[in-house]
Amino acid sequence: MTPPTDSLAAIRRAILQGDLTAEQSTLAALHTSAAQNGTLNALITTFTQQAPEQARRIDSRLRAGEHLPLAGVPIVIKDNICLGPDFARPGDALGYGGPTTCASRILAEYHSPFTATAAQRLIDAGAIIIGKSNLDEFAMGSSTEHSAFGPTRNPHASNRVPGGSSGGSAAALAAGMCAAALGSDTGGSVRQPAALCGVVGVKPTYGRVSRWGLVAYASSLDQIGIFAHSVPDAASLLEIIAGHDPLDATSSQRPGENWSAAAAAPPPAGLLVGVPRQARTNLNHPAVSAAMRRCEDAISAAGGRIVEIDLTTTDLAVAAYYIVAAAEASSNLARFDGVRYGRRAALNDGEGLEELYRRSRAEGFGPEVKRRIMLGTHVLSSGYYDAYYLKALKVRRLIEQDFARAFAHAGCHALLMPTSPAPAFAIGEKASDPLALYLEDIYTVGVNLAGLPAISIPAGWAALPDGVLPVGVQVIAPAFNESSMFNVAGLLERSGVSRRAG
Ligand code: GLN
């Protein structure tokens, strides 16, 4: 592995001091991408022409004295986040945005007419989008194996998955193709690949970041998230992409905060961090348990206190999530019918509209997406609605209450949990057993059902026969309290939890 592209903070410093231009930084990122992507398959589209051109425009704006907080920072965007034709040149309809494929055959040729708000805010701050990253089709999966463009590989061991569904973003960052990346987290898709690739991954509070331009998977759970090399880098990116957007009715009016300061600040007096009893199971890989112990020790050493709490709904979260997410997905994906959106199948003489829909969807969607649509329509169908969908919504409420108890009643500033029960598994290992793959999400999906913010940070390493693989832990905070989340994560990062062997 080549050394990672510099952190955002380092690039920012070098650009400010005149030691680096946006063009140089962009060319370096593109160089690493060209060298690595053949093996990793992390990027679906690379903006080899557009990105340097955009960087030169940024350089001339810098020379003219403009201040751009992300000037020359190379960034990768998950390919379910729309980039319109004007992303490099406002007003110019040359198709610079490339396709937004969602790693699906049905959208392989889809060119979005507009740019997602989160991506636009990065671009406006001077960031250079160097590519669109691979994902599980429509963000459904935990391994990036379910992509119409082939699986992404883990930069730490190329026979292993990078996690998913934002595996391309995580792998691209870990391999040094960029200084940060965007993903989406509906049920762990930023945090889990961050953990499996050894980078930082943030899932903000539901409503903190605009979903405008994010292709919907499960709208009550979806949230755009951030991958970065460090906690302060992630905090400073959230400052840029967060905030109300009139184009997304669910985006919150709450103003952002100085999360970079929170990430660097000492912990509050009386810091109390909860560890769910249900997450201390021997089903966790030993390296994950060791990482948890190291983090608990680091918090105690910094003057904080660890309390054991109960998240009794932990075992129910996966079942509730896969019902709610599939139900919403089956409805959201109805628009891909070959007429409103998506690749249209060829028809034979005499075949009608229904056949057009049927064949376009049959040819366009991969097997996992079809499974979710069938699950979703089943749990919503009359006769099953009460038994599945309604019950899942009730469990969702219990999960919210479980977290609320830990924060409000037990007084925890944050909770600490593994991100994933184990390090990255081998490509193909869980391919024939969808349930085994769903169970990977045990620690991540509850956070989405409750709408909370959470961050995964690298917390150590697992020595496996074919490589040394990273493991992550996550810090979960009350809704809209990203400050606590960054504060505890910053403390753990500074204590060096990621450096020691697991
Ligand atoms: N693994 C989960 C799923 O397949 C999470 C996906 C996500 O967060 N986009 O639904």
PDB file of C-alpha atoms in Angstrom, residues 205 208 232 234-244 252-263 453 477-487:
ATOM      1  CA  THR A 205     -27.948  13.064  13.293  1.00  0.00           C
ATOM      2  CA  ARG A 208     -28.270  17.355  10.110  1.00  0.00           C
ATOM      3  CA  PRO A 232     -10.747  16.802  13.461  1.00  0.00           C
ATOM      4  CA  ALA A 234     -14.230  14.807   9.857  1.00  0.00           C
ATOM      5  CA  ALA A 235     -15.450  17.546  12.209  1.00  0.00           C
ATOM      6  CA  SER A 236     -14.324  20.320   9.897  1.00  0.00           C
ATOM      7  CA  LEU A 237     -16.020  18.663   6.913  1.00  0.00           C
ATOM      8  CA  LEU A 238     -19.290  18.345   8.808  1.00  0.00           C
ATOM      9  CA  GLU A 239     -19.111  22.084   9.535  1.00  0.00           C
ATOM     10  CA  ILE A 240     -19.182  22.614   5.780  1.00  0.00           C
ATOM     11  CA  ILE A 241     -21.886  20.166   4.673  1.00  0.00           C
ATOM     12  CA  ALA A 242     -24.303  20.459   7.635  1.00  0.00           C
ATOM     13  CA  GLY A 243     -27.131  22.939   7.905  1.00  0.00           C
ATOM     14  CA  HIS A 244     -30.629  23.601   6.713  1.00  0.00           C
ATOM     15  CA  SER A 252     -32.996  20.548  10.415  1.00  0.00           C
ATOM     16  CA  GLN A 253     -33.054  24.291  11.074  1.00  0.00           C
ATOM     17  CA  ARG A 254     -30.536  23.888  13.891  1.00  0.00           C
ATOM     18  CA  PRO A 255     -27.349  25.834  13.297  1.00  0.00           C
ATOM     19  CA  GLY A 256     -24.081  23.939  13.089  1.00  0.00           C
ATOM     20  CA  GLU A 257     -21.505  24.134  15.850  1.00  0.00           C
ATOM     21  CA  ASN A 258     -17.765  24.459  16.084  1.00  0.00           C
ATOM     22  CA  TRP A 259     -17.196  20.717  15.937  1.00  0.00           C
ATOM     23  CA  SER A 260     -13.463  21.097  15.232  1.00  0.00           C
ATOM     24  CA  ALA A 261     -13.133  22.826  18.588  1.00  0.00           C
ATOM     25  CA  ALA A 262     -15.190  20.084  20.253  1.00  0.00           C
ATOM     26  CA  ALA A 263     -12.914  17.421  18.732  1.00  0.00           C
ATOM     27  CA  PRO A 453     -25.204  10.700  15.439  1.00  0.00           C
ATOM     28  CA  ALA A 477     -24.296  10.636  21.122  1.00  0.00           C
ATOM     29  CA  PRO A 478     -27.765  12.103  21.713  1.00  0.00           C
ATOM     30  CA  ALA A 479     -29.512  13.597  18.687  1.00  0.00           C
ATOM     31  CA  PHE A 480     -27.901  16.857  17.539  1.00  0.00           C
ATOM     32  CA  ASN A 481     -25.119  16.451  20.062  1.00  0.00           C
ATOM     33  CA  GLU A 482     -22.328  15.861  17.563  1.00  0.00           C
ATOM     34  CA  SER A 483     -20.188  17.972  19.890  1.00  0.00           C
ATOM     35  CA  SER A 484     -20.136  15.219  22.528  1.00  0.00           C
ATOM     36  CA  MET A 485     -19.530  12.633  19.844  1.00  0.00           C
ATOM     37  CA  PHE A 486     -16.515  14.472  18.409  1.00  0.00           C
ATOM     38  CA  ASN A 487     -15.233  15.307  21.865  1.00  0.00           C
TER      39      ASN A 487
END
